Amino acid sequence: MSLPPDVSRSASAAEPAAQPAPTSRRRWLYGAVAGAAALGGAGLAWWRFQPHAMQDGAEAALWGMEFDTPTGGAPLAMKALQGRPVLLNFWATWCPPCVEELPMLNAFYRENASKGWQVVGLAIDQPSSVRKFLDRLPLDFPVGLAGLGGTELGRSLGNLTGGLPFTVVLGQGGRVLHRKMGQVTPDDLKQWVHLR
């Protein structure tokens, strides 16, 4: 005598085993990880391109500094510029955004020097490279050879990463009114010209 086949066993053997939906969970997990990484990267980029707190005494130290000039003439004494609004730009010949913004800064200087504005470029570079560069693209505003010491000056003014270009706007009273990491735009200059 034979027994009838076990119906419950054959039905379960014929059906594929139900699997949880790992692909949708995995996709969600990958999406969450990618989103978190993107937010972290964006946060790091934002932090990197934001000026940070200045060191105590940084403004006073700046006004006491002197820088050699590419021409080898009298040093550029920052104290001689006190009492005027100053746009101080840290740049280098090997920095494409720096080189790109220099003609705009030169035009700003030409247009606003009669209104009391002074632009100063501090080159974080080798003196010979700066001289060669200025032979090709002369600037009307003074340039100081800051070298590696210029990087430390920039850090004291809030540029912790040492990125270039870095621009500091100082008022007539000698205080820092604005700082910008990255390339200056025409809109920046339109806003800054009203700072005093």
XYZ file of N, CA, C and O in Angstrom:
784
model
N 0.825 -1.137 0.000
C 0.000 0.000 0.000
C 0.891 1.227 0.000
O 1.811 1.318 0.775
N 0.569 2.104 -0.801
C 1.383 3.297 -0.862
C 0.624 4.475 -0.285
O -0.579 4.572 -0.405
N 1.355 5.298 0.291
C 0.777 6.490 0.911
C 0.715 7.617 -0.117
O 1.588 7.746 -0.980
N -0.303 8.459 -0.023
C -0.333 9.582 -0.950
C 0.830 10.542 -0.675
O 1.286 10.653 0.461
N 1.284 11.135 -1.691
C 2.414 12.056 -1.469
C 2.016 13.196 -0.530
O 0.871 13.602 -0.514
N 2.979 13.633 0.210
C 2.743 14.726 1.167
C 2.547 16.014 0.376
O 3.460 16.531 -0.256
N 1.353 16.489 0.393
C 1.010 17.674 -0.396
C 1.757 18.909 0.103
O 2.238 19.715 -0.673
N 1.868 19.052 1.392
C 2.535 20.250 1.913
C 4.001 20.279 1.523
O 4.563 21.321 1.240
N 4.646 19.085 1.489
C 6.043 19.049 1.115
C 6.247 19.361 -0.357
O 7.136 20.096 -0.719
N 5.433 18.837 -1.186
C 5.628 19.071 -2.608
C 5.297 20.510 -2.980
O 5.906 21.077 -3.863
N 4.343 21.111 -2.308
C 4.004 22.502 -2.613
C 5.152 23.422 -2.231
O 5.514 24.326 -2.957
N 5.758 23.176 -1.081
C 6.857 24.051 -0.676
C 8.099 23.802 -1.493
O 8.876 24.689 -1.732
N 8.293 22.613 -1.960
C 9.463 22.328 -2.778
C 9.328 22.958 -4.150
O 10.297 23.368 -4.751
N 8.093 23.044 -4.648
C 7.881 23.621 -5.960
C 7.990 25.142 -5.932
O 8.366 25.762 -6.913
N 7.619 25.773 -4.830
C 7.682 27.240 -4.743
C 9.094 27.690 -4.396
O 9.746 27.092 -3.554
N 9.548 28.723 -5.034
C 10.863 29.234 -4.614
C 10.738 29.842 -3.222
O 9.706 30.371 -2.861
N 11.806 29.724 -2.495
C 11.793 30.251 -1.136
C 11.636 31.774 -1.199
O 12.303 32.443 -1.974
N 10.761 32.310 -0.397
C 10.553 33.761 -0.357
C 11.781 34.401 0.265
O 12.218 34.000 1.332
N 12.321 35.359 -0.445
C 13.526 36.029 0.063
C 13.168 37.454 0.435
O 12.374 38.090 -0.237
N 13.785 37.939 1.496
C 13.573 39.342 1.814
C 14.113 40.185 0.653
O 14.879 39.716 -0.162
N 13.727 41.366 0.584
C 14.132 42.234 -0.522
C 15.457 42.914 -0.207
O 15.498 44.093 0.107
N 16.569 42.153 -0.289
C 17.859 42.762 0.044
C 18.272 43.820 -0.963
O 18.982 44.740 -0.637
N 17.845 43.697 -2.191
C 18.275 44.689 -3.176
C 17.708 46.054 -2.858
O 18.407 47.050 -2.968
N 16.449 46.126 -2.443
C 15.901 47.441 -2.107
C 16.535 47.970 -0.831
O 16.795 49.162 -0.720
N 16.817 47.115 0.111
C 17.516 47.563 1.335
C 18.930 48.014 1.022
O 19.402 49.004 1.545
N 19.593 47.235 0.162
C 20.958 47.598 -0.213
C 20.977 48.941 -0.938
O 21.838 49.771 -0.688
N 20.045 49.101 -1.849
C 19.986 50.372 -2.568
C 19.759 51.527 -1.603
O 20.377 52.578 -1.724
N 18.856 51.335 -0.671
C 18.592 52.378 0.307
C 19.837 52.660 1.131
O 20.197 53.808 1.362
N 20.519 51.579 1.560
C 21.734 51.738 2.362
C 22.826 52.448 1.553
O 23.470 53.367 2.043
N 23.021 52.021 0.292
C 24.021 52.677 -0.558
C 23.674 54.145 -0.758
O 24.532 55.018 -0.737
N 22.408 54.416 -0.979
C 21.964 55.801 -1.147
C 22.218 56.628 0.096
O 22.666 57.771 0.017
N 21.940 56.044 1.264
C 22.164 56.757 2.523
C 23.653 57.028 2.735
O 24.045 58.128 3.134
N 24.486 56.023 2.450
C 25.936 56.200 2.606
C 26.451 57.246 1.614
O 27.234 58.124 1.974
N 25.978 57.177 0.369
C 26.409 58.162 -0.630
C 25.958 59.564 -0.240
O 26.711 60.530 -0.379
N 24.740 59.682 0.269
C 24.241 60.989 0.711
C 25.060 61.536 1.860
O 25.396 62.719 1.884
N 25.383 60.661 2.816
C 26.193 61.098 3.958
C 27.589 61.523 3.504
O 28.128 62.533 3.974
N 28.157 60.768 2.559
C 29.487 61.129 2.048
C 29.431 62.463 1.307
O 30.335 63.301 1.457
N 28.377 62.668 0.522
C 28.241 63.936 -0.200
C 28.093 65.099 0.765
O 28.717 66.149 0.590
N 27.282 64.926 1.809
C 27.133 65.987 2.804
C 28.441 66.252 3.527
O 28.804 67.404 3.774
N 29.144 65.175 3.866
C 30.441 65.347 4.531
C 31.434 66.073 3.640
O 32.143 66.972 4.085
N 31.474 65.702 2.358
C 32.370 66.379 1.419
C 32.004 67.832 1.226
O 32.869 68.708 1.185
N 30.705 68.091 1.118
C 30.254 69.483 0.966
C 30.584 70.288 2.214
O 31.019 71.437 2.127
N 30.405 69.678 3.370
C 30.729 70.360 4.626
C 32.212 70.671 4.727
O 32.606 71.757 5.140
N 33.035 69.712 4.334
C 34.486 69.921 4.363
C 34.884 71.028 3.383
O 35.695 71.897 3.714
N 34.304 71.008 2.190
C 34.610 72.055 1.210
C 34.173 73.415 1.739
O 34.900 74.402 1.614
N 32.986 73.479 2.313
C 32.507 74.742 2.873
C 33.464 75.219 3.961
O 33.851 76.376 3.991
N 33.854 74.320 4.871
C 34.765 74.684 5.960
C 36.079 75.177 5.391
O 36.637 76.170 5.848
N 36.581 74.479 4.365
C 37.878 74.827 3.805
C 37.868 76.216 3.168
O 38.853 76.934 3.214
N 36.747 76.579 2.557
C 36.690 77.849 1.850
C 36.053 78.962 2.670
O 35.677 79.982 2.113
N 35.990 78.806 3.960
C 35.495 79.860 4.833
C 36.659 80.399 5.650
O 37.414 79.622 6.216
N 36.803 81.708 5.702
C 37.820 82.238 6.610
C 37.443 81.879 8.046
O 36.274 81.839 8.399
N 38.428 81.579 8.823
C 38.220 81.199 10.215
C 38.645 82.346 11.124
O 39.081 83.390 10.654
N 38.517 82.140 12.390
C 38.856 83.187 13.357
C 40.310 83.630 13.181
O 41.194 82.822 12.916
N 40.511 84.916 13.355
C 41.867 85.463 13.267
C 42.573 85.265 14.601
O 41.935 85.193 15.654
N 43.874 85.178 14.533
C 44.666 85.097 15.753
C 44.672 86.466 16.431
O 44.617 87.505 15.756
N 44.753 86.446 17.741
C 44.853 87.705 18.481
C 46.083 88.473 18.018
O 47.167 87.902 17.886
N 45.910 89.741 17.770
C 47.032 90.591 17.380
C 47.405 90.528 15.911
O 48.382 91.148 15.496
N 46.637 89.787 15.085
C 46.995 89.633 13.667
C 46.946 90.961 12.923
O 47.823 91.253 12.104
N 45.934 91.775 13.196
C 45.822 93.069 12.503
C 46.996 93.972 12.861
O 47.624 94.565 11.977
N 47.313 94.054 14.149
C 48.426 94.904 14.579
C 49.740 94.417 13.974
O 50.569 95.227 13.519
N 49.927 93.099 13.930
C 51.156 92.556 13.346
C 51.250 92.887 11.861
O 52.326 93.232 11.364
N 50.125 92.815 11.159
C 50.115 93.133 9.731
C 50.597 94.557 9.486
O 51.428 94.794 8.610
N 50.074 95.516 10.256
C 50.441 96.917 10.036
C 51.906 97.197 10.361
O 52.464 98.198 9.908
N 52.546 96.318 11.104
C 53.962 96.497 11.411
C 54.905 95.832 10.411
O 56.116 95.927 10.539
N 54.366 95.158 9.403
C 55.195 94.388 8.468
C 55.710 95.232 7.308
O 55.096 96.211 6.901
N 56.845 94.776 6.807
C 57.438 95.319 5.589
C 57.773 94.157 4.676
O 58.181 93.090 5.154
N 57.620 94.378 3.372
C 57.886 93.326 2.402
C 58.830 93.854 1.333
O 58.704 95.006 0.892
N 59.779 93.009 0.925
C 60.615 93.356 -0.220
C 59.706 93.479 -1.438
O 58.627 92.874 -1.489
N 60.158 94.250 -2.412
C 59.383 94.423 -3.641
C 60.117 93.750 -4.802
O 61.336 93.565 -4.748
N 59.392 93.377 -5.852
C 60.037 92.712 -6.991
C 61.091 93.575 -7.679
O 62.041 93.058 -8.252
N 60.941 94.890 -7.600
C 61.904 95.781 -8.249
C 63.176 95.948 -7.432
O 64.170 96.476 -7.929
N 63.123 95.543 -6.182
C 64.292 95.686 -5.316
C 64.426 97.070 -4.729
O 65.422 97.381 -4.092
N 63.445 97.918 -4.903
C 63.477 99.266 -4.347
C 63.150 99.258 -2.867
O 63.363 98.265 -2.164
N 62.626 100.376 -2.404
C 62.269 100.499 -0.986
C 61.242 99.427 -0.628
O 60.379 99.082 -1.443
N 61.323 98.895 0.585
C 60.354 97.881 0.986
C 58.935 98.460 1.055
O 58.751 99.660 1.254
N 57.982 97.590 0.881
C 56.576 97.945 1.009
C 56.226 97.902 2.493
O 56.183 96.829 3.093
N 56.040 99.079 3.086
C 55.731 99.181 4.518
C 54.222 99.315 4.681
O 53.624 100.293 4.205
N 53.621 98.359 5.339
C 52.165 98.386 5.521
C 51.729 99.602 6.332
O 50.668 100.158 6.080
N 52.564 100.051 7.285
C 52.163 101.189 8.120
C 51.958 102.461 7.293
O 51.204 103.339 7.675
N 52.603 102.545 6.125
C 52.431 103.715 5.263
C 51.032 103.755 4.645
O 50.610 104.796 4.137
N 50.299 102.643 4.709
C 48.961 102.574 4.114
C 47.843 102.742 5.134
O 46.676 102.772 4.754
N 48.212 102.855 6.406
C 47.182 102.998 7.437
C 46.379 104.271 7.202
O 46.898 105.268 6.725
N 45.101 104.212 7.540
C 44.215 105.350 7.363
C 43.478 105.315 6.032
O 42.659 106.182 5.752
N 43.787 104.316 5.205
C 43.120 104.149 3.913
C 42.456 102.775 3.894
O 42.953 101.844 4.519
N 41.364 102.631 3.140
C 40.853 101.278 2.941
C 41.828 100.508 2.051
O 42.348 101.065 1.079
N 42.093 99.256 2.422
C 43.084 98.445 1.705
C 42.470 97.107 1.322
O 41.865 96.435 2.158
N 42.653 96.733 0.067
C 42.314 95.395 -0.396
C 43.626 94.637 -0.495
O 44.479 94.982 -1.325
N 43.822 93.676 0.373
C 45.067 92.902 0.465
C 44.818 91.534 -0.146
O 43.968 90.787 0.329
N 45.554 91.225 -1.218
C 45.326 89.991 -1.961
C 46.567 89.104 -1.904
O 47.640 89.513 -2.330
N 46.394 87.895 -1.369
C 47.460 86.893 -1.340
C 47.345 86.080 -2.624
O 46.285 85.522 -2.917
N 48.432 85.963 -3.388
C 48.386 85.290 -4.682
C 49.723 84.631 -4.989
O 50.704 84.810 -4.264
N 49.756 83.861 -6.077
C 50.994 83.233 -6.555
C 50.919 83.089 -8.069
O 49.830 82.980 -8.640
N 52.062 83.069 -8.712
C 52.113 82.958 -10.172
C 51.632 81.601 -10.652
O 51.154 81.476 -11.777
N 51.742 80.569 -9.828
C 51.351 79.210 -10.208
C 49.879 78.917 -9.915
O 49.418 77.792 -10.113
N 49.132 79.906 -9.456
C 47.735 79.745 -9.053
C 46.821 80.328 -10.142
O 46.699 81.549 -10.232
N 46.186 79.482 -10.992
C 45.361 80.013 -12.083
C 44.269 81.000 -11.651
O 44.117 82.043 -12.288
N 43.487 80.738 -10.573
C 42.478 81.743 -10.213
C 43.104 83.064 -9.764
O 42.521 84.132 -9.975
N 44.291 82.992 -9.160
C 44.988 84.218 -8.748
C 45.340 85.050 -9.975
O 45.076 86.259 -10.029
N 45.951 84.397 -10.955
C 46.379 85.076 -12.168
C 45.170 85.643 -12.906
O 45.213 86.761 -13.434
N 44.074 84.905 -12.904
C 42.865 85.341 -13.602
C 42.250 86.590 -12.972
O 41.712 87.440 -13.673
N 42.332 86.718 -11.649
C 41.691 87.866 -10.997
C 42.572 89.117 -10.961
O 42.063 90.208 -10.704
N 43.864 89.003 -11.207
C 44.759 90.161 -11.098
C 44.377 91.331 -12.011
O 44.380 92.479 -11.545
N 44.017 91.114 -13.287
C 43.612 92.272 -14.103
C 42.376 92.977 -13.536
O 42.281 94.211 -13.599
N 41.445 92.230 -12.965
C 40.249 92.837 -12.367
C 40.637 93.652 -11.132
O 40.123 94.755 -10.922
N 41.549 93.148 -10.322
C 42.009 93.890 -9.146
C 42.765 95.151 -9.579
O 42.642 96.203 -8.937
N 43.514 95.036 -10.663
C 44.239 96.200 -11.177
C 43.253 97.269 -11.653
O 43.440 98.467 -11.390
N 42.189 96.848 -12.331
C 41.162 97.797 -12.786
C 40.456 98.434 -11.588
O 40.183 99.643 -11.591
N 40.174 97.635 -10.552
C 39.565 98.166 -9.329
C 40.458 99.246 -8.730
O 39.982 100.314 -8.324
N 41.756 98.976 -8.687
C 42.695 99.947 -8.134
C 42.694 101.239 -8.958
O 42.606 102.342 -8.402
N 42.778 101.121 -10.285
C 42.796 102.309 -11.140
C 41.529 103.145 -10.961
O 41.587 104.365 -10.929
N 40.390 102.486 -10.823
C 39.110 103.190 -10.691
C 38.912 103.812 -9.312
O 38.176 104.794 -9.183
N 39.536 103.249 -8.282
C 39.221 103.669 -6.917
C 40.385 104.270 -6.140
O 40.196 104.681 -4.995
N 41.559 104.348 -6.727
C 42.699 104.944 -6.032
C 42.413 106.405 -5.688
O 42.771 106.885 -4.603
N 41.736 107.120 -6.581
C 41.424 108.528 -6.319
C 40.412 108.688 -5.186
O 40.283 109.763 -4.613
N 39.710 107.622 -4.837
C 38.753 107.633 -3.724
C 39.403 107.151 -2.429
O 38.731 106.906 -1.439
N 40.720 106.969 -2.460
C 41.458 106.583 -1.263
C 41.798 105.112 -1.155
O 42.531 104.707 -0.256
N 41.290 104.273 -2.052
C 41.538 102.836 -1.968
C 42.964 102.483 -2.348
O 43.538 103.053 -3.269
N 43.511 101.504 -1.630
C 44.812 100.945 -1.959
C 44.639 99.441 -2.141
O 43.962 98.793 -1.354
N 45.232 98.903 -3.191
C 45.293 97.451 -3.399
C 46.742 97.046 -3.207
O 47.655 97.733 -3.674
N 46.943 95.950 -2.501
C 48.285 95.406 -2.285
C 48.245 93.917 -2.608
O 47.367 93.196 -2.131
N 49.175 93.480 -3.427
C 49.309 92.058 -3.717
C 50.477 91.497 -2.930
O 51.578 92.048 -2.981
N 50.234 90.431 -2.189
C 51.319 89.746 -1.481
C 51.563 88.416 -2.184
O 50.721 87.510 -2.142
N 52.710 88.317 -2.832
C 53.047 87.131 -3.616
C 53.641 86.053 -2.720
O 54.661 86.270 -2.069
N 52.973 84.908 -2.717
C 53.446 83.741 -1.967
C 54.202 82.894 -2.994
O 53.698 81.890 -3.489
N 55.401 83.321 -3.336
C 56.081 82.755 -4.495
C 57.566 83.097 -4.436
O 57.998 83.903 -3.596
N 58.322 82.530 -5.350
C 59.746 82.838 -5.478
C 59.902 84.218 -6.119
O 59.199 84.538 -7.083
N 60.812 85.047 -5.623
C 60.998 86.387 -6.202
C 61.245 86.378 -7.709
O 60.690 87.204 -8.436
N 62.055 85.435 -8.204
C 62.340 85.405 -9.647
C 61.079 85.111 -10.453
O 60.883 85.693 -11.531
N 60.221 84.247 -9.958
C 58.963 83.937 -10.655
C 58.053 85.157 -10.691
O 57.398 85.436 -11.702
N 58.011 85.898 -9.591
C 57.163 87.096 -9.524
C 57.687 88.150 -10.488
O 56.912 88.776 -11.223
N 58.998 88.353 -10.523
C 59.582 89.340 -11.438
C 59.254 89.005 -12.896
O 58.844 89.879 -13.672
N 59.431 87.741 -13.276
C 59.133 87.327 -14.652
C 57.655 87.534 -14.962
O 57.303 87.999 -16.051
N 56.806 87.198 -14.026
C 55.367 87.344 -14.231
C 55.001 88.817 -14.416
O 54.241 89.165 -15.325
N 55.544 89.682 -13.565
C 55.209 91.108 -13.639
C 55.801 91.778 -14.878
O 55.303 92.813 -15.312
N 56.842 91.196 -15.460
C 57.347 91.704 -16.746
C 56.305 91.480 -17.840
O 56.157 92.300 -18.734
N 55.592 90.346 -17.760
C 54.556 90.026 -18.754
C 53.239 90.729 -18.453
O 52.516 91.117 -19.366
N 52.899 90.869 -17.169
C 51.629 91.491 -16.770
C 51.909 92.513 -15.673
O 51.785 92.229 -14.486
N 52.307 93.718 -16.057
C 52.594 94.744 -15.044
C 51.312 95.123 -14.296
O 50.225 95.132 -14.859
N 51.466 95.424 -13.024
C 50.346 95.841 -12.185
C 50.610 97.258 -11.688
O 51.748 97.623 -11.408
N 49.543 98.030 -11.566
C 49.672 99.410 -11.092
C 49.788 99.485 -9.575
O 50.306 100.456 -9.040
N 49.276 98.489 -8.881
C 49.325 98.507 -7.416
C 50.595 97.833 -6.921
O 51.210 97.039 -7.630
N 51.010 98.159 -5.683
C 52.243 97.578 -5.158
C 52.118 96.082 -4.867
O 51.059 95.599 -4.469
N 53.226 95.396 -5.089
C 53.320 93.964 -4.826
C 54.453 93.740 -3.833
O 55.548 94.266 -4.016
N 54.153 92.984 -2.803
C 55.170 92.615 -1.825
C 55.533 91.149 -1.972
O 54.685 90.322 -2.304
N 56.791 90.843 -1.758
C 57.261 89.455 -1.811
C 57.129 88.855 -0.422
O 57.967 89.072 0.444
N 56.059 88.117 -0.222
C 55.773 87.580 1.104
C 56.372 86.195 1.324
O 56.577 85.791 2.470
N 56.627 85.448 0.258
C 57.198 84.112 0.397
C 56.395 83.234 1.338
O 55.192 83.405 1.508
N 57.077 82.284 1.976
C 56.389 81.377 2.903
C 55.870 82.097 4.135
O 54.889 81.681 4.733
N 56.495 83.202 4.502
C 56.000 83.995 5.629
C 54.612 84.542 5.353
O 53.817 84.751 6.261
N 54.302 84.747 4.073
C 52.979 85.211 3.688
C 51.912 84.168 3.990
O 50.777 84.512 4.331
N 52.270 82.900 3.883
C 51.327 81.830 4.229
C 50.987 81.905 5.708
O 49.827 81.780 6.096
N 51.994 82.141 6.537
C 51.746 82.259 7.979
C 50.925 83.505 8.301
O 50.047 83.475 9.156
N 51.192 84.592 7.591
C 50.395 85.806 7.775
C 48.940 85.517 7.409
O 48.018 85.902 8.132
N 48.723 84.846 6.281
C 47.370 84.476 5.875
C 46.678 83.618 6.924
O 45.504 83.825 7.236
N 47.403 82.666 7.495
C 46.822 81.817 8.557
C 46.418 82.664 9.765
O 45.378 82.448 10.365
N 47.250 83.618 10.111
C 46.927 84.458 11.270
C 45.672 85.296 11.016
O 44.956 85.651 11.943
N 45.388 85.560 9.728
C 44.203 86.331 9.362
C 42.982 85.441 9.088
O 41.951 85.929 8.650
N 43.121 84.129 9.316
C 41.985 83.218 9.209
C 42.021 82.236 8.058
O 41.103 81.448 7.890
N 43.077 82.240 7.262
C 43.200 81.299 6.143
C 43.954 80.060 6.626
O 45.128 79.873 6.324
N 43.261 79.201 7.392
C 43.920 78.065 8.029
C 44.459 77.055 7.038
O 45.426 76.358 7.322
N 43.836 76.923 5.868
C 44.275 75.926 4.898
C 45.421 76.419 4.020
O 46.029 75.627 3.315
N 45.677 77.719 4.031
C 46.736 78.260 3.179
C 46.348 78.327 1.718
O 47.197 78.473 0.856
N 45.056 78.227 1.418
C 44.588 78.268 0.032
C 44.752 79.639 -0.593
O 44.767 80.657 0.096
N 44.873 79.652 -1.908
C 44.997 80.895 -2.670
C 43.977 80.896 -3.791
O 43.635 79.828 -4.292
N 43.525 82.058 -4.203
C 43.774 83.374 -3.622
C 43.004 83.569 -2.320
O 42.007 82.898 -2.063
N 43.494 84.500 -1.537
C 42.867 84.875 -0.267
C 42.908 86.394 -0.213
O 43.966 86.992 -0.422
N 41.757 87.016 0.025
C 41.668 88.472 0.000
C 41.123 88.979 1.320
O 40.175 88.422 1.870
N 41.743 90.048 1.816
C 41.346 90.678 3.074
C 41.068 92.150 2.779
O 41.889 92.822 2.145
N 39.916 92.630 3.222
C 39.572 94.041 3.066
C 39.702 94.696 4.434
O 39.078 94.261 5.401
N 40.534 95.725 4.495
C 40.791 96.453 5.738
C 40.206 97.857 5.622
O 40.365 98.514 4.588
N 39.556 98.309 6.676
C 38.968 99.637 6.682
C 39.986 100.716 7.010
O 41.136 100.433 7.361
N 39.540 101.959 6.939
C 40.405 103.096 7.227
C 40.968 103.034 8.641
O 42.061 103.525 8.890
N 40.224 102.451 9.549
C 40.684 102.336 10.930
C 41.659 101.193 11.158
O 42.106 100.964 12.278
N 41.985 100.452 10.093
C 42.964 99.380 10.210
C 42.380 98.030 10.581
O 43.112 97.056 10.719
N 41.063 97.945 10.723
C 40.411 96.696 11.121
C 40.003 95.881 9.893
O 39.655 96.440 8.853
N 40.019 94.565 10.037
C 39.560 93.679 8.969
C 38.041 93.790 8.882
O 37.332 93.568 9.861
N 37.548 94.139 7.682
C 36.115 94.263 7.451
C 35.535 93.062 6.721
O 34.364 92.742 6.867
N 36.368 92.407 5.905
C 35.889 91.259 5.141
C 37.074 90.404 4.722
O 38.165 90.923 4.487
N 36.825 89.085 4.615
C 37.841 88.155 4.133
C 37.170 87.193 3.162
O 36.026 86.815 3.361
N 37.903 86.814 2.129
C 37.350 85.871 1.157
C 38.395 84.866 0.723
O 39.487 85.233 0.301
N 38.004 83.593 0.809
C 38.807 82.507 0.245
C 38.348 82.321 -1.190
O 37.162 82.319 -1.463
N 39.270 82.164 -2.098
C 38.903 81.922 -3.487
C 38.903 83.191 -4.310
O 39.175 84.288 -3.820
N 38.578 83.002 -5.571
C 38.661 84.083 -6.552
C 37.636 85.184 -6.276
O 36.481 84.921 -5.982
N 38.088 86.410 -6.392
C 37.239 87.588 -6.244
C 36.370 87.716 -7.488
O 36.811 87.433 -8.607
N 35.133 88.172 -7.291
C 34.215 88.395 -8.412
C 33.936 89.895 -8.547
O 34.143 90.657 -7.585
N 33.422 90.328 -9.689
C 33.030 91.738 -9.823
C 31.997 92.143 -8.770
O 32.042 93.273 -8.271
N 31.085 91.226 -8.414
C 30.091 91.538 -7.378
C 30.754 91.787 -6.030
O 30.318 92.656 -5.277
N 31.800 91.012 -5.720
C 32.540 91.249 -4.468
C 33.074 92.675 -4.446
O 32.902 93.401 -3.463
N 33.704 93.078 -5.530
C 34.311 94.406 -5.586
C 33.260 95.507 -5.478
O 33.498 96.526 -4.823
N 32.093 95.301 -6.083
C 31.010 96.283 -5.982
C 30.552 96.451 -4.538
O 30.213 97.549 -4.107
N 30.539 95.351 -3.790
C 30.134 95.428 -2.371
C 31.229 96.047 -1.529
O 30.970 96.868 -0.663
N 32.468 95.651 -1.781
C 33.571 96.093 -0.930
C 33.876 97.569 -1.096
O 34.380 98.201 -0.171
N 33.656 98.127 -2.277
C 34.012 99.529 -2.518
C 33.281 100.457 -1.553
O 33.744 101.561 -1.266
N 32.163 99.985 -0.998
C 31.391 100.804 -0.058
C 31.842 100.623 1.392
O 31.391 101.342 2.272
N 32.719 99.651 1.624
C 33.245 99.446 2.980
C 34.289 100.519 3.263
O 35.063 100.897 2.414
N 34.303 100.978 4.454
C 35.294 101.985 4.846
C 35.744 101.709 6.244
O 36.378 102.279 6.934
